[in-house]
Coordinates of C-alpha atoms in Angstrom, one line a residue:
M1 CA -3.5 -3.7 23.3
I2 CA -3.1 0.2 22.7
L3 CA -1.0 -0.5 19.7
N4 CA -3.5 -2.7 18.1
F5 CA -6.3 -0.4 18.8
F6 CA -4.1 2.5 17.1
V7 CA -3.6 0.3 14.1
D8 CA -7.3 -0.5 13.8
L9 CA -8.2 3.3 14.2
Y10 CA -5.7 4.2 11.6
L11 CA -7.3 1.5 9.2
Y12 CA -10.7 2.7 9.8
F13 CA -9.9 6.4 9.3
S14 CA -8.0 5.5 6.1
S15 CA -11.0 3.5 4.9
I16 CA -13.2 6.6 5.6
I17 CA -11.0 8.9 3.6
G18 CA -10.6 6.4 0.8
T19 CA -14.3 5.8 0.6
M20 CA -15.0 9.5 0.5
F21 CA -12.9 10.1 -2.6
C22 CA -14.2 7.0 -4.2
S23 CA -17.7 8.0 -3.6
I24 CA -17.5 11.5 -4.7
Q25 CA -18.0 10.8 -8.2
K26 CA -21.2 8.8 -7.4
D27 CA -22.5 11.4 -4.9
M28 CA -22.2 14.0 -7.8
I29 CA -24.2 11.7 -10.0
D30 CA -27.0 11.3 -7.2
H31 CA -26.8 15.0 -6.7
V32 CA -27.4 15.7 -10.3
R33 CA -30.2 13.2 -10.5
G34 CA -31.8 14.9 -7.5
K35 CA -31.5 18.2 -9.3
L36 CA -32.9 16.9 -12.4
F37 CA -35.9 15.4 -10.8
S38 CA -36.7 18.5 -8.8
A39 CA -36.4 20.6 -12.0
T40 CA -38.8 18.1 -13.6
L41 CA -41.4 18.5 -10.7
D42 CA -41.2 22.2 -11.1
G43 CA -42.0 22.0 -14.7
C44 CA -38.5 22.8 -16.1
D45 CA -37.5 21.2 -19.3
S46 CA -33.8 21.2 -18.5
C47 CA -31.2 22.0 -15.9
S48 CA -27.8 23.4 -16.6
S49 CA -24.8 21.6 -15.5
D50 CA -23.1 24.7 -14.2
S51 CA -26.1 25.4 -11.7
I52 CA -26.0 21.7 -10.5
S53 CA -22.1 21.5 -9.9
S54 CA -22.0 24.7 -8.2
D55 CA -24.0 23.6 -5.2
F56 CA -21.7 20.6 -4.8
S57 CA -18.9 20.9 -1.9
V58 CA -17.1 18.3 -0.2
A59 CA -15.8 20.3 2.9
T60 CA -15.5 23.9 3.9
F61 CA -14.3 25.8 6.8
E62 CA -18.0 26.1 8.0
D63 CA -18.2 22.4 8.0
I64 CA -15.2 22.2 10.4
L65 CA -16.7 24.6 12.6
Y66 CA -20.1 22.4 12.8
L67 CA -18.1 19.4 13.4
L68 CA -15.7 21.1 16.1
P69 CA -17.1 19.4 19.3
E70 CA -16.6 16.0 17.7
I71 CA -13.3 16.9 16.2
Y72 CA -12.2 18.4 19.5
C73 CA -13.2 15.3 21.7
F74 CA -11.6 12.8 19.3
T75 CA -8.2 14.6 18.8
S76 CA -8.0 15.2 22.4
L77 CA -8.6 11.4 23.1
V78 CA -6.0 10.5 20.5
L79 CA -3.4 12.8 22.0
L80 CA -4.3 11.9 25.5
L81 CA -4.0 8.1 24.9
G82 CA -0.6 8.7 23.4
I83 CA 0.5 10.8 26.2
V84 CA -0.6 8.5 28.8
S85 CA 0.9 5.5 27.1
V86 CA 4.2 7.2 26.8
C87 CA 4.0 8.2 30.8
E88 CA 3.1 4.5 31.5
F89 CA 6.1 3.2 29.6
Q90 CA 8.5 5.9 31.3
Q91 CA 7.1 5.5 34.9
P92 CA 4.5 2.8 35.3
K93 CA 2.1 4.5 37.9
I94 CA -1.2 3.3 36.4
S95 CA -3.4 4.9 39.0
K96 CA -2.1 8.4 38.3
N97 CA -2.3 7.9 34.6
L98 CA -6.1 6.7 35.2
R99 CA -7.0 9.9 37.1
V100 CA -5.4 12.0 34.3
V101 CA -7.7 10.2 31.7
Q102 CA -10.8 10.7 33.9
L103 CA -10.2 14.4 34.8
T104 CA -9.3 15.2 31.1
F105 CA -12.3 13.7 29.7
Y106 CA -14.6 15.5 32.1
I107 CA -13.1 18.8 31.0
M108 CA -13.5 17.5 27.4
L109 CA -17.2 16.8 28.0
M110 CA -18.0 20.1 29.5
F111 CA -16.0 21.9 26.9
S112 CA -17.8 20.0 24.2
L113 CA -21.0 21.2 25.9
I114 CA -20.1 24.7 25.3
L115 CA -19.0 24.2 21.8
F116 CA -22.5 22.7 21.1
M117 CA -24.3 25.6 22.5
F118 CA -22.0 28.2 20.8
Y119 CA -22.4 26.6 17.3
N120 CA -26.0 25.9 17.7
D121 CA -27.7 27.2 14.4
L122 CA -31.3 27.2 14.9
G123 CA -32.4 27.9 11.4
I124 CA -31.0 25.7 8.6
Y125 CA -30.4 22.4 7.4
R126 CA -26.8 21.9 6.4
D127 CA -25.1 19.0 4.6
I128 CA -21.6 18.4 5.8
L129 CA -18.6 16.7 3.8
G130 CA -20.8 16.6 0.8
G131 CA -23.9 14.9 2.5
F132 CA -22.0 12.3 4.5
L133 CA -23.2 14.2 7.6
R134 CA -26.1 16.5 8.1
Q135 CA -26.7 19.2 10.7
V136 CA -30.4 19.6 11.8
P137 CA -31.9 22.6 13.4
Y138 CA -32.5 22.0 17.1
F139 CA -30.6 18.7 16.9
T140 CA -27.8 20.2 19.0
Q141 CA -30.1 19.9 22.1
L142 CA -30.2 16.1 21.6
K143 CA -26.5 15.9 21.5
M144 CA -26.3 18.2 24.7
G145 CA -28.8 15.9 26.5
I146 CA -26.6 12.8 25.5
V147 CA -23.3 14.6 26.6
F148 CA -24.9 15.6 29.9
L149 CA -26.0 11.7 30.6
L150 CA -22.2 10.7 29.5
L151 CA -20.8 13.2 32.2
L152 CA -23.1 11.5 34.8
Y153 CA -22.0 8.1 33.5
F154 CA -18.3 9.0 33.7
I155 CA -18.9 10.3 37.4
Y156 CA -20.3 6.9 38.1
L157 CA -17.6 5.2 36.2
K158 CA -14.9 7.0 38.3
D159 CA -16.3 5.7 41.5
Y160 CA -16.7 2.1 40.1
I161 CA -13.1 2.1 39.0
F162 CA -11.9 3.1 42.3
L163 CA -14.2 0.7 44.3
N164 CA -13.1 -2.4 41.9
R165 CA -9.5 -1.3 41.8
I166 CA -9.4 -1.5 38.1
R167 CA -5.7 -0.3 37.0
S168 CA -6.1 -0.4 33.3
F169 CA -6.4 3.3 31.9
E170 CA -7.6 1.7 28.6
F171 CA -11.0 0.9 30.3
V172 CA -12.0 4.7 30.4
S173 CA -10.2 5.8 27.1
L174 CA -11.8 3.0 24.9
I175 CA -15.3 3.7 26.3
A176 CA -14.6 7.4 25.6
F177 CA -13.8 6.5 21.9
S178 CA -17.2 4.8 21.7
A179 CA -19.0 7.7 23.2
V180 CA -17.5 10.3 20.7
S181 CA -18.3 7.9 17.8
S182 CA -21.9 7.7 18.9
L183 CA -22.2 11.7 18.6
I184 CA -21.0 11.2 15.0
L185 CA -23.6 8.6 14.3
L186 CA -26.3 11.0 15.4
I187 CA -25.6 13.2 12.3
S188 CA -24.6 10.6 10.0
N189 CA -26.5 11.1 6.7
H190 CA -25.0 8.4 4.5
F191 CA -24.9 4.6 4.8
I192 CA -21.2 4.5 4.7
M193 CA -20.8 6.8 7.5
I194 CA -23.5 5.1 9.5
Y195 CA -21.6 1.6 9.1
L196 CA -18.2 3.3 10.1
S197 CA -19.7 5.2 13.0
I198 CA -21.4 2.0 14.2
E199 CA -18.2 0.0 14.1
L200 CA -16.2 2.6 15.8
L201 CA -18.8 2.5 18.5
S202 CA -18.7 -1.1 18.8
I203 CA -15.1 -2.1 18.6
P204 CA -13.9 -0.3 21.6
L205 CA -16.5 -2.2 23.7
Y206 CA -15.3 -5.6 22.4
I207 CA -11.9 -4.6 23.7
V208 CA -13.1 -3.3 27.1
C209 CA -15.0 -6.5 27.7
T210 CA -12.0 -8.7 27.5
L211 CA -9.9 -6.6 29.9
K212 CA -9.1 -8.6 33.0
N213 CA -10.8 -7.3 36.3
K214 CA -11.6 -8.3 39.7
E215 CA -15.4 -8.3 39.2
A216 CA -15.9 -10.4 36.0
S217 CA -13.8 -13.6 35.9
R218 CA -15.1 -14.6 32.6
S219 CA -14.8 -11.4 30.8
I220 CA -12.5 -12.9 28.1
S221 CA -14.9 -15.5 27.1
A222 CA -17.8 -12.8 27.1
G223 CA -15.5 -10.3 25.1
V224 CA -14.9 -13.0 22.3
T225 CA -18.7 -13.9 22.3
Y226 CA -19.4 -10.4 21.8
F227 CA -16.9 -9.9 19.1
L228 CA -18.0 -12.7 17.1
L229 CA -21.7 -12.1 17.2
G230 CA -21.1 -8.4 16.7
G231 CA -19.0 -9.4 13.6
I232 CA -22.0 -11.1 12.2
S233 CA -24.3 -8.2 13.0
S234 CA -21.8 -6.0 11.0
S235 CA -21.9 -8.5 8.1
L236 CA -25.8 -8.2 8.0
L237 CA -25.5 -4.4 8.1
V238 CA -23.0 -4.2 5.2
F239 CA -24.8 -6.9 3.1
G240 CA -28.0 -5.0 3.5
M241 CA -26.6 -1.8 2.6
C242 CA -24.9 -3.2 -0.4
L243 CA -28.3 -4.7 -1.7
I244 CA -30.0 -1.4 -1.1
Y245 CA -27.3 0.5 -3.1
G246 CA -27.3 -2.2 -5.8
S247 CA -31.1 -2.0 -6.2
T248 CA -31.2 1.8 -6.2
G249 CA -27.8 3.4 -6.7
I250 CA -28.1 5.6 -3.8
L251 CA -26.3 5.7 -0.4
N252 CA -27.5 9.2 0.7
L253 CA -30.5 9.1 2.9
D254 CA -32.1 12.3 1.7
D255 CA -31.9 11.0 -1.9
L256 CA -33.2 7.5 -0.9
Y257 CA -36.2 9.1 0.6
K258 CA -36.9 11.0 -2.5
Y259 CA -36.6 7.9 -4.6
L260 CA -38.9 5.8 -2.4
V261 CA -41.6 8.5 -2.4
F262 CA -41.6 9.5 -6.1
E263 CA -40.7 6.2 -7.8
D264 CA -43.5 3.9 -8.9
Q265 CA -44.6 1.9 -5.9
F266 CA -45.3 -1.2 -7.7
F267 CA -41.9 -1.3 -9.1
I268 CA -40.4 -0.8 -5.7
M269 CA -42.4 -3.5 -4.1
D270 CA -41.3 -5.9 -7.0
N271 CA -37.8 -5.0 -6.4
G272 CA -36.6 -8.2 -4.4
F273 CA -33.0 -6.9 -3.9
L274 CA -34.4 -3.7 -2.1
I275 CA -36.6 -5.7 0.2
F276 CA -34.1 -8.2 1.1
G277 CA -31.6 -5.4 1.7
M278 CA -33.9 -3.7 4.2
I279 CA -34.8 -7.1 6.0
L280 CA -30.9 -7.7 6.4
L281 CA -30.3 -4.0 7.6
T282 CA -33.1 -4.5 10.1
C283 CA -31.7 -7.8 11.4
G284 CA -28.2 -6.1 12.0
L285 CA -29.9 -3.3 13.9
F286 CA -32.2 -5.8 16.0
F287 CA -28.9 -7.3 17.2
K288 CA -27.7 -4.0 18.7
L289 CA -31.0 -3.7 20.5
T290 CA -31.2 -7.3 21.6
I291 CA -34.5 -7.9 19.7
V292 CA -35.8 -11.4 19.4
P293 CA -34.3 -13.6 17.9
F294 CA -31.0 -11.7 18.1
H295 CA -31.2 -11.5 21.9
S296 CA -29.2 -14.5 23.1
W297 CA -25.9 -12.7 23.7
A298 CA -27.4 -10.2 25.9
A299 CA -27.8 -12.2 29.2
R300 CA -24.4 -13.5 29.0
I301 CA -22.6 -10.3 28.1
Y302 CA -24.5 -8.5 30.9
E303 CA -23.4 -11.0 33.4
D304 CA -19.9 -11.6 32.5
S305 CA -18.8 -8.0 31.7
P306 CA -17.8 -5.4 34.1
S307 CA -20.9 -3.4 35.4
G308 CA -19.6 -0.2 34.2
L309 CA -19.3 -1.4 30.7
T310 CA -22.7 -3.2 31.0
A311 CA -24.2 0.3 32.0
Y312 CA -22.9 1.8 28.9
I313 CA -24.1 -1.2 26.5
A314 CA -27.5 -1.2 28.1
I315 CA -28.1 2.6 27.9
F316 CA -25.9 4.8 25.4
S317 CA -25.4 2.2 22.7
K318 CA -29.2 1.5 22.6
V319 CA -30.2 5.3 22.7
I320 CA -28.1 6.0 19.6
I321 CA -29.4 3.1 17.7
I322 CA -33.0 3.9 18.5
V323 CA -32.5 7.3 17.2
L324 CA -30.9 5.8 13.9
F325 CA -34.0 3.5 13.7
I326 CA -36.3 6.7 13.8
K327 CA -34.1 8.3 11.2
L328 CA -34.0 5.3 8.9
Y329 CA -37.4 3.5 9.2
Y330 CA -39.8 6.3 10.4
L331 CA -38.7 8.8 7.9
I332 CA -37.5 6.8 4.9
F333 CA -38.7 3.2 4.8
I334 CA -42.0 3.4 6.7
G335 CA -42.6 7.2 5.8
G336 CA -41.6 6.4 2.3
F337 CA -43.5 3.2 1.2
A338 CA -43.2 0.1 3.3
Q339 CA -46.5 0.0 5.1
G340 CA -46.4 -3.8 5.0
F341 CA -42.9 -3.8 6.5
V342 CA -44.2 -2.4 9.9
W343 CA -45.6 -5.8 10.7
I344 CA -42.1 -7.1 11.1
F345 CA -41.8 -4.6 13.9
Y346 CA -45.0 -5.6 15.6
L347 CA -44.1 -9.4 15.3
F348 CA -40.6 -9.2 16.7
G349 CA -41.4 -6.6 19.2
L350 CA -44.2 -8.6 20.8
L351 CA -41.9 -11.7 20.8
S352 CA -39.2 -9.6 22.5
M353 CA -41.7 -8.5 25.2
V354 CA -42.8 -12.2 25.6
V355 CA -39.3 -13.6 25.8
G356 CA -37.9 -10.8 28.0
I357 CA -41.0 -11.1 30.4
Y358 CA -40.6 -14.8 30.7
G359 CA -36.8 -14.8 31.2
A360 CA -37.1 -12.0 34.0
L361 CA -39.9 -13.7 35.8
F362 CA -37.7 -16.8 37.0
E363 CA -34.3 -15.1 36.9
P364 CA -32.2 -15.1 40.3
A365 CA -29.3 -13.3 38.9
T366 CA -29.4 -9.5 39.2
K367 CA -27.6 -8.5 35.9
R368 CA -29.3 -11.3 33.7
F369 CA -32.6 -9.9 35.3
L370 CA -31.7 -6.4 34.0
A371 CA -30.9 -7.9 30.6
Y372 CA -34.2 -9.6 30.2
S373 CA -35.8 -6.5 31.5
S374 CA -34.2 -4.6 28.7
I375 CA -35.1 -7.0 26.0
S376 CA -38.8 -6.5 26.9
H377 CA -38.5 -2.6 27.0
M378 CA -36.7 -2.5 23.5
G379 CA -39.7 -4.8 22.3
L380 CA -42.1 -2.2 23.3
V381 CA -40.1 0.7 21.7
I382 CA -40.0 -1.5 18.3
C383 CA -43.6 -2.1 18.5
A384 CA -44.4 1.7 18.8
L385 CA -41.9 2.6 15.9
G386 CA -44.0 0.4 13.6
T387 CA -47.4 2.5 14.4
N388 CA -46.1 5.2 11.7
T389 CA -47.9 8.0 13.5
Q390 CA -46.5 11.4 14.0
M391 CA -46.6 11.1 17.6
A392 CA -44.5 7.7 17.8
P393 CA -41.1 9.2 17.5
Q394 CA -42.0 11.8 20.2
A395 CA -43.2 9.2 22.5
I396 CA -40.2 6.9 21.8
L397 CA -37.7 9.7 22.5
L398 CA -39.4 10.6 25.8
Y399 CA -39.5 7.1 26.8
I400 CA -35.9 6.4 26.2
I401 CA -34.9 9.5 28.1
I402 CA -36.8 8.2 31.1
Y403 CA -35.6 4.8 30.6
S404 CA -31.9 5.8 30.4
T405 CA -32.1 7.7 33.7
I406 CA -33.6 4.8 35.7
L407 CA -31.1 2.2 34.2
L408 CA -28.2 4.7 35.1
G409 CA -29.4 5.0 38.6
L410 CA -30.1 1.2 39.0
F411 CA -26.5 0.2 37.6
S412 CA -25.1 2.9 40.0
I413 CA -26.6 1.0 42.9
V414 CA -25.9 -2.5 41.6
S415 CA -22.2 -1.6 41.3
L416 CA -21.6 -0.7 44.8
D417 CA -21.4 -4.3 46.1
V418 CA -20.4 -7.6 44.5
N419 CA -23.5 -9.1 46.4
L420 CA -25.9 -6.8 44.8
R421 CA -24.9 -7.5 41.3
T422 CA -24.8 -11.3 41.8
F423 CA -28.2 -12.4 43.2
I424 CA -31.3 -10.3 43.6
V425 CA -32.1 -11.9 46.9
N426 CA -29.2 -9.9 48.4
F427 CA -31.3 -6.7 48.0
S428 CA -33.2 -7.8 51.1
Q429 CA -30.5 -6.2 53.4
I430 CA -30.1 -3.0 51.4
V431 CA -32.7 -1.1 53.5
K432 CA -31.2 -2.0 56.9
V433 CA -27.6 -1.4 55.6
N434 CA -28.4 1.8 53.9
P435 CA -32.0 3.1 54.2
A436 CA -31.7 6.0 51.7
L437 CA -30.2 3.8 49.1
G438 CA -32.9 1.1 49.7
Y439 CA -35.7 3.8 49.1
S440 CA -34.0 5.3 46.1
T441 CA -34.0 1.6 44.6
L442 CA -37.7 1.3 45.2
V443 CA -38.4 4.6 43.5
L444 CA -36.4 3.5 40.6
L445 CA -38.1 0.1 40.4
F446 CA -41.5 1.4 40.7
S447 CA -40.8 3.8 37.7
L448 CA -39.4 1.3 35.6
A449 CA -42.5 -0.9 36.3
G450 CA -44.8 1.9 35.1
I451 CA -46.5 2.7 38.3
P452 CA -48.0 6.0 38.5
P453 CA -47.3 9.0 39.0
L454 CA -43.6 8.3 38.4
A455 CA -42.0 9.3 35.0
G456 CA -41.9 5.7 33.9
F457 CA -45.8 5.6 33.8
W458 CA -46.0 8.5 31.6
G459 CA -43.5 7.3 29.2
K460 CA -45.5 4.1 28.9
L461 CA -48.6 6.0 28.5
F462 CA -47.5 8.0 25.6
L463 CA -46.4 4.9 23.8
Y464 CA -49.8 3.1 24.4
K465 CA -51.5 6.2 23.0
T466 CA -49.6 5.8 19.7
F467 CA -51.4 2.4 19.1
I468 CA -54.8 3.7 20.1
D469 CA -54.5 6.7 17.7
N470 CA -53.6 4.3 14.8
G471 CA -56.6 2.2 15.7
L472 CA -54.4 -0.8 16.6
Y473 CA -56.6 -1.8 19.6
L474 CA -55.8 -5.5 19.4
I475 CA -52.0 -4.8 19.7
A476 CA -52.5 -2.0 22.2
L477 CA -54.5 -4.7 24.4
I478 CA -51.7 -7.3 24.0
I479 CA -49.1 -4.9 25.1
V480 CA -51.1 -3.6 27.9
V481 CA -51.6 -7.3 29.2
L482 CA -47.8 -8.0 28.7
S483 CA -46.8 -4.8 30.7
V484 CA -49.3 -5.9 33.4
I485 CA -47.5 -9.3 33.6
S486 CA -44.1 -7.6 33.5
T487 CA -44.9 -5.6 36.7
F488 CA -44.6 -9.0 38.6
Y489 CA -41.1 -9.5 38.4
Y490 CA -40.4 -5.7 39.5
L491 CA -42.8 -6.3 42.3
R492 CA -40.9 -9.5 43.4
L493 CA -37.8 -7.4 43.7
I494 CA -39.7 -4.7 45.4
K495 CA -41.0 -7.4 47.9
I496 CA -37.6 -8.7 48.6
I497 CA -36.2 -5.1 49.4
S498 CA -39.3 -4.1 51.4
F499 CA -40.5 -7.2 53.4
E500 CA -38.0 -10.1 53.3
R501 CA -35.1 -10.0 55.9
S502 CA -32.1 -12.4 55.8
S503 CA -31.0 -14.0 59.0
E504 CA -27.4 -14.0 57.5
M505 CA -25.9 -10.6 57.0
I506 CA -24.0 -10.9 53.6
I507 CA -23.7 -7.2 53.3
T508 CA -22.5 -5.6 56.3
K509 CA -21.4 -2.2 55.2
L510 CA -22.5 -0.1 52.0
I511 CA -20.6 3.1 51.4
V512 CA -21.8 5.4 48.6
P513 CA -19.1 7.6 47.0
K514 CA -20.0 11.2 46.6
G515 CA -20.0 10.8 42.7
T516 CA -22.2 7.8 42.7
A517 CA -24.6 9.4 45.3
T518 CA -25.0 12.4 43.1
V519 CA -25.8 10.3 40.0
I520 CA -28.4 8.1 42.0
S521 CA -29.9 11.4 43.5
F522 CA -30.3 13.0 40.0
C523 CA -32.0 10.0 38.6
V524 CA -34.5 9.6 41.7
W525 CA -35.5 13.2 41.8
F526 CA -36.0 13.2 37.7
N527 CA -38.3 10.4 38.2
L528 CA -40.1 12.0 41.1
L529 CA -40.5 15.6 39.8
F530 CA -41.2 14.6 36.3
I531 CA -44.9 14.7 36.9
F532 CA -44.8 18.4 38.1
Y533 CA -42.7 19.8 35.2
P534 CA -42.4 17.5 32.1
D535 CA -43.2 20.2 29.5
P536 CA -39.5 21.1 28.5
I537 CA -38.7 17.6 27.9
Y538 CA -41.8 16.6 26.0
A539 CA -41.5 19.9 24.0
L540 CA -37.9 19.0 23.0
C541 CA -39.1 15.6 21.8
I542 CA -41.6 17.1 19.5
L543 CA -39.2 19.6 18.1
L544 CA -36.6 16.8 17.4
T545 CA -39.0 14.6 15.6
K546 CA -40.1 17.4 13.4
L547 CA -36.6 18.3 12.3
I548 CA -34.6 15.1 12.9

């Protein structure tokens, strides 16, 4: 398994290097085109080739400094994985190897956080590696927030591995590879880099999903399903990017934005390859967010995969794809020209909310219940993205920050006992067995349902305001009605926890490890105290959307 992963890793990075060299000539042409175009706008009749070529650079020492956190994390993981593999071959004590992986990755995360703070340039935009990556002012704060959530996640994952007696050190290492690639995807500014980052994010998850474990007996079937459907999603992404490149000759996102803004709008709308490429690209990303009709895999993968992996798929992979959606569609496609394209977001977003609500209303299994709930929430986010208002990205970022903390807390609770992650009726015993844990679950469910004054209510309120500000009163009314209906399945679970008492005690003892207790406490207090001090988080969301 490890050898195959290293082979795949080598092939991917070989393809990155090869693609970079093959694309240098094309990027230089695009760069020259942008210079000539800007010179024409300024009233210049000509632009010297010397001044154009002098600004072009592939990689410098400063580029390496800006990428130092990602380079440090990735090289450390590769070396660590090799060392642990040798240690296992020499002396197969897997539990000790697993502890080495966990402890080392905690140190790597904290050190990366320090590097992000040290190399935080607050004043400039900077293209890295000839435009493949882009450093944005204040974007480091978003990276630091994601690293902090990853740190909480790995604290929870440590206890999850101990409780479920997972003896495969690849479980942590491959998820760590996926986490590092998500940080690279955040600063990707080129279609090739975006695709490779998405693949490097997804492939380790396919492997982890198939690892044998005590919790998920059908994990191999789930992993194969996830891999095959993920391959279809990747094909749609590549095909869409190829059509966009074939119709515009551009792969860099900044150049694409200039092309869409300043090109003749009638010519663009008559460009069938460009429109079809955008549709295919959207379908590929819809799969990652479980948007209808690309949602069918979610319930099965959530149920048959280990809960530790399910938490990562439900939280971090979707957060990164939502940020990519904001970058691609709000700033380029929707912000550029495609006003009629937003109705695709409204249509499929509303369908996702309907399907998610209908599935969750009658779902007895816990993780399938969370899967349908996730489909409904992602539908709401996609609808808000289509409003094309200045407030929409701010509200979306605020919403996903709150949503991520709620889900991390819920998965930390669900993973404590096999009965809790099997059927929701087993939650009837959680208050009797562990009252503090039961009340924490109630707080998180109330917040997820959007009950005031918890954080989930304010997240939904700002999303609703984006529709009202844009004059979309009918869509706002439909979404509010659907959100009210969605509270019923949360209230059903709240009713089970608060009022129902089972005569047969299935859960007799519920021990919460210290790490998991810390994660749950943070998520609960974040949702409780958000109403008293929301300004720093919302101010950060406003700042990021101005400079993303």
